[in-house]
Amino acid sequence: MLRNYIIIAWRNLRKNQTYALINILGLALGISCALLIAALVRYHYRIDQHHRNYSRIYQFTSRFTSADGQFSTRGVPYAFGQAVRTDHPTMEQVAMVDEWYSPLLSIPVAKGADKKIKDNQHVGAFVEPAFFHIFDYTWLLGSPEALSQPGTLVMSAEMARRCFGTTTGVVGRTVRLNARTPARVVGVFADYQDNTDLAYSVIASWASLTEQRGGRPEDDRFDNTNGSTHCFALLNDHFTVTDWNRELASFVKKHNPEKIKETAYPAVPFRTMHLSPEFGGVSPGLLVSLLAIGFLLIGTASINFINLATAQALTRAREVGVRKVLGSTQAQLFWQFMGETTLIVLGATALAVGLFQYGQTMVHDYMHGPFRFTFYFSPSVLVGITGLVVSVIGLAGLYPALVLAGFRPVVALTGRLTTRQASGFTIRRGLVVAQFAISQLLIIGLVVIADQLSYIQQKELGFHQDAILTVPLPDMPIQDRSKMRTFRTLATALPDIAGFSYSMGGPPQSGAVSQTVVRFDNRSQNEPYGPQQTWVDADYVDLYGLKLVAGRNLHPSDTAREALINETFMRRLGFSQPATVLGKLIHKGGFAPLAIVGVLKDYNQSDLKESINPLFLTTLADGYYAANIQLRSTKYSPALKQLEKAYNQVYTDSFFEPTFVDQQIRASYQREQTMGKLINFFAGVALFIGCMGLYGLVLFMVVQKTKEVGIRKVLGASVPSIVWLFSREFVRLIALAFVLAAPIGWWVMKSWLQDFQYRITLGPGIFFMALLATVVVALLTVSVQSLRAALANPVKSLRSE
């Protein structure tokens, strides 16, 4: 019996190849997109679960409270780990980690200059030995025990191959960290095969950090918190997170008594950090939204199947009638039609897996941030795919099979079966409405994201960005002022260089600021909020075109003597007129009093998701880590080559890595740009699937209305009127879909825009564009077949029945 079902199903699909092709392609697109989304979501929810003690790992964080509210960071003071171990020795393991961005290694060679390797794809780290008792690594050579000694490191197999060309015989080899600190390789660990947030390519001993920073980390005070310095702990029944919460107040009182009311150090489960936006993690809402899109794409492909299957019911009515007269039961007919559905879904799944594999490559080439993922087939994944296939078979095949198997044989054989009886006319209309509501919802999201990205990239930011590039300086505890002066002299002597400045971290909107505590002028207490600070030289204001509303620019100096403040800081200090704040002093720990010499017009020091915060700028040559260079010519290539030559002449152990400011600003919205690309793609897929369904339905309608069209043409009907005969039904359904999609789209995108302090207004034009795009594409799809019917010879049409 099963063999007979399969043979008949195969014959029917070969007979109706267009029907089969539309369904297979539509389902394949829907399933492949759903698989990509499921793989991405699975990656984020399974991050770092391969560690044996995953459920017992906690990360200490810092939480600061001020008049502006609460601010949390993953970072902790350098001395935090030692203080925890001293105060709470019953903690099973405690490990400090200081992340090292774009690690640079210099490898001595027998002849010539040292070989330099810089890893811009991964992060390095300085860790305490306990790190490897908390997290699991697979060791190919050596072990981490030797990391208790200064001047030691371990590396990934990939980094070992880059440095030495092999993963064997590298233990004992010497490299230089940041091209200056010697370190001996004591181990090589296997490349990461699982999802992880700890993909360090180079891991050096915590003791090596002393020379890198120019001092012992444990000697730092608790009021200095670095966002890249982390502390992990392995807790057990002897010391639980409840114990830590109970002891936290006394811990802060002992180690940071001046900030006991403003500071806390919560211990957060490591398993929650990746999905915690407040700590820079991925938003669960984003993943839920993508999952919803995956279900919607599966749904819209299944709707196609249902619509086309039920629309074809009239052509198969006599088949059903004959089978029932010959003794077939309703159950047998039901499983016959479910068999056809199964063949289509299995064919679509095979195609979808191929598309999924290709999609993975595209994701790794073009996606960034939370949208990148690593995927491996496993038994659990295969079970999930099987469940998806069974669900699609049930979702797409159940209703058509019940409709077809339920025909009354007498009615079917006598030809009195109407379109409404055969094909669930009202239900089909509802499904078309649902399908295009999904498409319009995605198009609304696409238009809003595109408009918001255009707005933030075109908004006046309050500073120049054209033809300006930034060049990172070597990562040093204290910059070499002599080399800085030499590089400035060489660069400014080039004919294509129009301006030059040093700063803490590049352009005004780079976010290269730190939060601090200050006391204003003669006030006895510190300000109840933490203004932001950044170091710039005297040329910075002119190079970026920052506008002074009062006072003057900073005088040239290598040390902090004067300050420029922005208008927001001026207002927070209680002044409404810029001139009245000039000459007042800012007191900051570790610095001489800074005289306010000017007030700058507000500009965005971070991306447009954040509001403008109180900010002051001062000179401090030791803290400059970027050169800002303005080019005179629009022909950048010769200027960049000349700059590279000058840079390499001064910084022989570093890399020349220039970035244009406008590119940096665009890169700060990379997550939103990638989300826009995804929505663009998914909206296109949903609309394409919907249009394939429309094409199939119109193809069926043309066959059913062949005689009617012939009669209309004989009676004088024009081609446009016949085209409208087929189109008007779908235009009404698309309009109804818009009524459903518009309020949902407005609510969803309004919530998304709340992440931006500066955002567009959701006007009617956005929703009109979504409606217009859907109507135009649908009419074009319908017109292909309807025009063919309208232009057909009426004599042949009348003879066709």
PDB file of C-alpha atoms in Angstrom, residues 237-401:
ATOM      1  CA  ASP A 237      28.535  24.932  48.502  1.00  0.00           C
ATOM      2  CA  HIS A 238      31.256  26.333  50.787  1.00  0.00           C
ATOM      3  CA  PHE A 239      30.834  29.819  49.335  1.00  0.00           C
ATOM      4  CA  THR A 240      27.740  30.654  47.294  1.00  0.00           C
ATOM      5  CA  VAL A 241      26.543  33.765  45.521  1.00  0.00           C
ATOM      6  CA  THR A 242      24.215  34.331  48.484  1.00  0.00           C
ATOM      7  CA  ASP A 243      27.274  34.484  50.741  1.00  0.00           C
ATOM      8  CA  TRP A 244      28.874  37.051  48.442  1.00  0.00           C
ATOM      9  CA  ASN A 245      25.776  39.247  48.393  1.00  0.00           C
ATOM     10  CA  ARG A 246      25.682  39.153  52.204  1.00  0.00           C
ATOM     11  CA  GLU A 247      29.361  40.155  52.479  1.00  0.00           C
ATOM     12  CA  LEU A 248      29.387  42.688  49.640  1.00  0.00           C
ATOM     13  CA  ALA A 249      28.728  45.822  51.709  1.00  0.00           C
ATOM     14  CA  SER A 250      31.577  45.058  54.131  1.00  0.00           C
ATOM     15  CA  PHE A 251      33.876  44.240  51.194  1.00  0.00           C
ATOM     16  CA  VAL A 252      33.224  47.664  49.589  1.00  0.00           C
ATOM     17  CA  LYS A 253      33.595  49.410  52.960  1.00  0.00           C
ATOM     18  CA  LYS A 254      37.007  47.830  53.433  1.00  0.00           C
ATOM     19  CA  HIS A 255      38.442  48.349  49.940  1.00  0.00           C
ATOM     20  CA  ASN A 256      36.611  51.401  48.582  1.00  0.00           C
ATOM     21  CA  PRO A 257      35.287  53.247  51.657  1.00  0.00           C
ATOM     22  CA  GLU A 258      34.962  56.609  49.902  1.00  0.00           C
ATOM     23  CA  LYS A 259      32.463  55.138  47.417  1.00  0.00           C
ATOM     24  CA  ILE A 260      30.511  52.782  49.644  1.00  0.00           C
ATOM     25  CA  LYS A 261      27.177  54.372  48.678  1.00  0.00           C
ATOM     26  CA  GLU A 262      27.928  54.656  44.972  1.00  0.00           C
ATOM     27  CA  THR A 263      29.704  51.374  44.193  1.00  0.00           C
ATOM     28  CA  ALA A 264      28.836  47.684  44.257  1.00  0.00           C
ATOM     29  CA  TYR A 265      30.360  44.563  42.743  1.00  0.00           C
ATOM     30  CA  PRO A 266      27.561  42.082  41.910  1.00  0.00           C
ATOM     31  CA  ALA A 267      28.485  38.497  41.007  1.00  0.00           C
ATOM     32  CA  VAL A 268      26.580  37.602  37.828  1.00  0.00           C
ATOM     33  CA  PRO A 269      26.180  34.000  36.547  1.00  0.00           C
ATOM     34  CA  PHE A 270      28.537  33.603  33.614  1.00  0.00           C
ATOM     35  CA  ARG A 271      25.814  31.784  31.673  1.00  0.00           C
ATOM     36  CA  THR A 272      23.744  34.997  31.557  1.00  0.00           C
ATOM     37  CA  MET A 273      26.487  37.425  30.499  1.00  0.00           C
ATOM     38  CA  HIS A 274      26.343  36.735  26.768  1.00  0.00           C
ATOM     39  CA  LEU A 275      22.645  37.614  26.681  1.00  0.00           C
ATOM     40  CA  SER A 276      22.867  40.702  28.917  1.00  0.00           C
ATOM     41  CA  PRO A 277      22.731  43.936  26.853  1.00  0.00           C
ATOM     42  CA  GLU A 278      23.728  46.026  29.892  1.00  0.00           C
ATOM     43  CA  PHE A 279      27.120  44.260  29.778  1.00  0.00           C
ATOM     44  CA  GLY A 280      27.499  44.553  26.029  1.00  0.00           C
ATOM     45  CA  GLY A 281      25.865  41.196  25.320  1.00  0.00           C
ATOM     46  CA  VAL A 282      23.343  40.241  22.667  1.00  0.00           C
ATOM     47  CA  SER A 283      19.759  41.320  23.236  1.00  0.00           C
ATOM     48  CA  PRO A 284      17.414  38.326  23.783  1.00  0.00           C
ATOM     49  CA  GLY A 285      14.735  40.461  22.141  1.00  0.00           C
ATOM     50  CA  LEU A 286      16.798  40.499  18.943  1.00  0.00           C
ATOM     51  CA  LEU A 287      17.039  36.717  18.933  1.00  0.00           C
ATOM     52  CA  VAL A 288      13.315  36.333  19.651  1.00  0.00           C
ATOM     53  CA  SER A 289      12.575  38.719  16.763  1.00  0.00           C
ATOM     54  CA  LEU A 290      14.728  36.653  14.412  1.00  0.00           C
ATOM     55  CA  LEU A 291      13.029  33.445  15.587  1.00  0.00           C
ATOM     56  CA  ALA A 292       9.650  35.040  14.897  1.00  0.00           C
ATOM     57  CA  ILE A 293      10.829  35.905  11.374  1.00  0.00           C
ATOM     58  CA  GLY A 294      11.898  32.274  10.882  1.00  0.00           C
ATOM     59  CA  PHE A 295       8.467  31.002  11.908  1.00  0.00           C
ATOM     60  CA  LEU A 296       6.800  33.591   9.670  1.00  0.00           C
ATOM     61  CA  LEU A 297       8.850  32.470   6.665  1.00  0.00           C
ATOM     62  CA  ILE A 298       7.966  28.830   7.310  1.00  0.00           C
ATOM     63  CA  GLY A 299       4.356  29.922   7.696  1.00  0.00           C
ATOM     64  CA  THR A 300       4.236  31.899   4.470  1.00  0.00           C
ATOM     65  CA  ALA A 301       5.757  28.980   2.502  1.00  0.00           C
ATOM     66  CA  SER A 302       3.220  26.596   4.047  1.00  0.00           C
ATOM     67  CA  ILE A 303       0.420  29.002   3.145  1.00  0.00           C
ATOM     68  CA  ASN A 304       1.559  28.763  -0.479  1.00  0.00           C
ATOM     69  CA  PHE A 305       1.258  25.016  -0.340  1.00  0.00           C
ATOM     70  CA  ILE A 306      -2.195  25.096   1.236  1.00  0.00           C
ATOM     71  CA  ASN A 307      -3.517  27.662  -1.226  1.00  0.00           C
ATOM     72  CA  LEU A 308      -2.213  25.871  -4.297  1.00  0.00           C
ATOM     73  CA  ALA A 309      -3.303  22.430  -3.081  1.00  0.00           C
ATOM     74  CA  THR A 310      -6.834  23.523  -2.271  1.00  0.00           C
ATOM     75  CA  ALA A 311      -7.083  25.619  -5.460  1.00  0.00           C
ATOM     76  CA  GLN A 312      -6.314  22.481  -7.485  1.00  0.00           C
ATOM     77  CA  ALA A 313      -9.082  20.561  -5.792  1.00  0.00           C
ATOM     78  CA  LEU A 314     -11.467  20.966  -8.743  1.00  0.00           C
ATOM     79  CA  THR A 315      -9.010  19.297 -11.130  1.00  0.00           C
ATOM     80  CA  ARG A 316      -8.746  16.302  -8.826  1.00  0.00           C
ATOM     81  CA  ALA A 317     -12.421  16.021  -7.893  1.00  0.00           C
ATOM     82  CA  ARG A 318     -13.188  13.275 -10.429  1.00  0.00           C
ATOM     83  CA  GLU A 319     -10.104  11.319  -9.273  1.00  0.00           C
ATOM     84  CA  VAL A 320     -11.394  11.392  -5.706  1.00  0.00           C
ATOM     85  CA  GLY A 321     -14.895  10.438  -6.817  1.00  0.00           C
ATOM     86  CA  VAL A 322     -13.668   7.433  -8.827  1.00  0.00           C
ATOM     87  CA  ARG A 323     -11.465   6.239  -5.961  1.00  0.00           C
ATOM     88  CA  LYS A 324     -14.315   6.433  -3.482  1.00  0.00           C
ATOM     89  CA  VAL A 325     -16.708   4.572  -5.814  1.00  0.00           C
ATOM     90  CA  LEU A 326     -14.075   1.850  -6.230  1.00  0.00           C
ATOM     91  CA  GLY A 327     -13.862   1.438  -2.452  1.00  0.00           C
ATOM     92  CA  SER A 328     -11.180   3.826  -1.167  1.00  0.00           C
ATOM     93  CA  THR A 329     -11.879   5.086   2.323  1.00  0.00           C
ATOM     94  CA  GLN A 330     -11.504   8.673   3.417  1.00  0.00           C
ATOM     95  CA  ALA A 331      -8.493   7.652   5.558  1.00  0.00           C
ATOM     96  CA  GLN A 332      -6.760   6.045   2.551  1.00  0.00           C
ATOM     97  CA  LEU A 333      -7.312   9.151   0.444  1.00  0.00           C
ATOM     98  CA  PHE A 334      -6.087  11.313   3.300  1.00  0.00           C
ATOM     99  CA  TRP A 335      -2.786   9.413   3.525  1.00  0.00           C
ATOM    100  CA  GLN A 336      -2.493   9.440  -0.282  1.00  0.00           C
ATOM    101  CA  PHE A 337      -2.486  13.244  -0.291  1.00  0.00           C
ATOM    102  CA  MET A 338      -0.262  13.433   2.796  1.00  0.00           C
ATOM    103  CA  GLY A 339       2.199  11.230   0.877  1.00  0.00           C
ATOM    104  CA  GLU A 340       2.331  13.811  -1.900  1.00  0.00           C
ATOM    105  CA  THR A 341       2.959  16.498   0.689  1.00  0.00           C
ATOM    106  CA  THR A 342       5.744  14.411   2.223  1.00  0.00           C
ATOM    107  CA  LEU A 343       7.505  14.009  -1.121  1.00  0.00           C
ATOM    108  CA  ILE A 344       7.347  17.750  -1.756  1.00  0.00           C
ATOM    109  CA  VAL A 345       8.604  18.631   1.758  1.00  0.00           C
ATOM    110  CA  LEU A 346      11.445  16.091   1.593  1.00  0.00           C
ATOM    111  CA  GLY A 347      12.535  17.455  -1.784  1.00  0.00           C
ATOM    112  CA  ALA A 348      12.315  21.000  -0.416  1.00  0.00           C
ATOM    113  CA  THR A 349      14.314  20.000   2.684  1.00  0.00           C
ATOM    114  CA  ALA A 350      17.108  18.487   0.581  1.00  0.00           C
ATOM    115  CA  LEU A 351      17.306  21.741  -1.410  1.00  0.00           C
ATOM    116  CA  ALA A 352      17.048  23.783   1.813  1.00  0.00           C
ATOM    117  CA  VAL A 353      20.053  22.017   3.375  1.00  0.00           C
ATOM    118  CA  GLY A 354      22.123  22.933   0.312  1.00  0.00           C
ATOM    119  CA  LEU A 355      20.957  26.543   0.509  1.00  0.00           C
ATOM    120  CA  PHE A 356      21.693  26.527   4.258  1.00  0.00           C
ATOM    121  CA  GLN A 357      25.283  25.417   3.682  1.00  0.00           C
ATOM    122  CA  TYR A 358      25.748  28.207   1.145  1.00  0.00           C
ATOM    123  CA  GLY A 359      24.064  30.651   3.527  1.00  0.00           C
ATOM    124  CA  GLN A 360      26.563  29.786   6.275  1.00  0.00           C
ATOM    125  CA  THR A 361      29.403  30.900   4.014  1.00  0.00           C
ATOM    126  CA  MET A 362      27.607  34.176   3.293  1.00  0.00           C
ATOM    127  CA  VAL A 363      27.013  34.753   7.000  1.00  0.00           C
ATOM    128  CA  HIS A 364      30.719  34.426   7.774  1.00  0.00           C
ATOM    129  CA  ASP A 365      31.701  36.633   4.848  1.00  0.00           C
ATOM    130  CA  TYR A 366      29.175  39.439   5.276  1.00  0.00           C
ATOM    131  CA  MET A 367      27.621  39.305   8.740  1.00  0.00           C
ATOM    132  CA  HIS A 368      29.164  40.876  11.835  1.00  0.00           C
ATOM    133  CA  GLY A 369      28.674  41.098  15.587  1.00  0.00           C
ATOM    134  CA  PRO A 370      25.845  38.980  17.010  1.00  0.00           C
ATOM    135  CA  PHE A 371      24.926  37.678  13.547  1.00  0.00           C
ATOM    136  CA  ARG A 372      28.057  35.573  13.065  1.00  0.00           C
ATOM    137  CA  PHE A 373      27.922  32.000  14.307  1.00  0.00           C
ATOM    138  CA  THR A 374      29.640  28.623  14.194  1.00  0.00           C
ATOM    139  CA  PHE A 375      27.413  25.658  13.347  1.00  0.00           C
ATOM    140  CA  TYR A 376      28.042  21.922  13.528  1.00  0.00           C
ATOM    141  CA  PHE A 377      25.625  19.129  12.708  1.00  0.00           C
ATOM    142  CA  SER A 378      25.029  16.951  15.752  1.00  0.00           C
ATOM    143  CA  PRO A 379      22.425  14.378  16.828  1.00  0.00           C
ATOM    144  CA  SER A 380      20.397  17.084  18.568  1.00  0.00           C
ATOM    145  CA  VAL A 381      20.489  19.244  15.427  1.00  0.00           C
ATOM    146  CA  LEU A 382      19.367  16.315  13.227  1.00  0.00           C
ATOM    147  CA  VAL A 383      16.515  15.622  15.632  1.00  0.00           C
ATOM    148  CA  GLY A 384      15.553  19.288  15.413  1.00  0.00           C
ATOM    149  CA  ILE A 385      15.582  19.231  11.592  1.00  0.00           C
ATOM    150  CA  THR A 386      13.464  16.068  11.630  1.00  0.00           C
ATOM    151  CA  GLY A 387      10.993  17.774  13.929  1.00  0.00           C
ATOM    152  CA  LEU A 388      10.915  20.790  11.618  1.00  0.00           C
ATOM    153  CA  VAL A 389      10.216  18.581   8.578  1.00  0.00           C
ATOM    154  CA  VAL A 390       7.407  16.734  10.363  1.00  0.00           C
ATOM    155  CA  SER A 391       5.927  20.044  11.517  1.00  0.00           C
ATOM    156  CA  VAL A 392       5.995  21.486   7.993  1.00  0.00           C
ATOM    157  CA  ILE A 393       4.392  18.320   6.603  1.00  0.00           C
ATOM    158  CA  GLY A 394       1.627  18.617   9.170  1.00  0.00           C
ATOM    159  CA  LEU A 395       1.234  22.373   8.782  1.00  0.00           C
ATOM    160  CA  ALA A 396       1.205  22.384   4.981  1.00  0.00           C
ATOM    161  CA  GLY A 397      -0.492  19.081   4.237  1.00  0.00           C
ATOM    162  CA  LEU A 398      -3.134  18.483   6.856  1.00  0.00           C
ATOM    163  CA  TYR A 399      -5.837  20.893   5.698  1.00  0.00           C
ATOM    164  CA  PRO A 400      -5.530  20.210   1.916  1.00  0.00           C
ATOM    165  CA  ALA A 401      -5.579  16.450   2.561  1.00  0.00           C
TER     166      ALA A 401
END
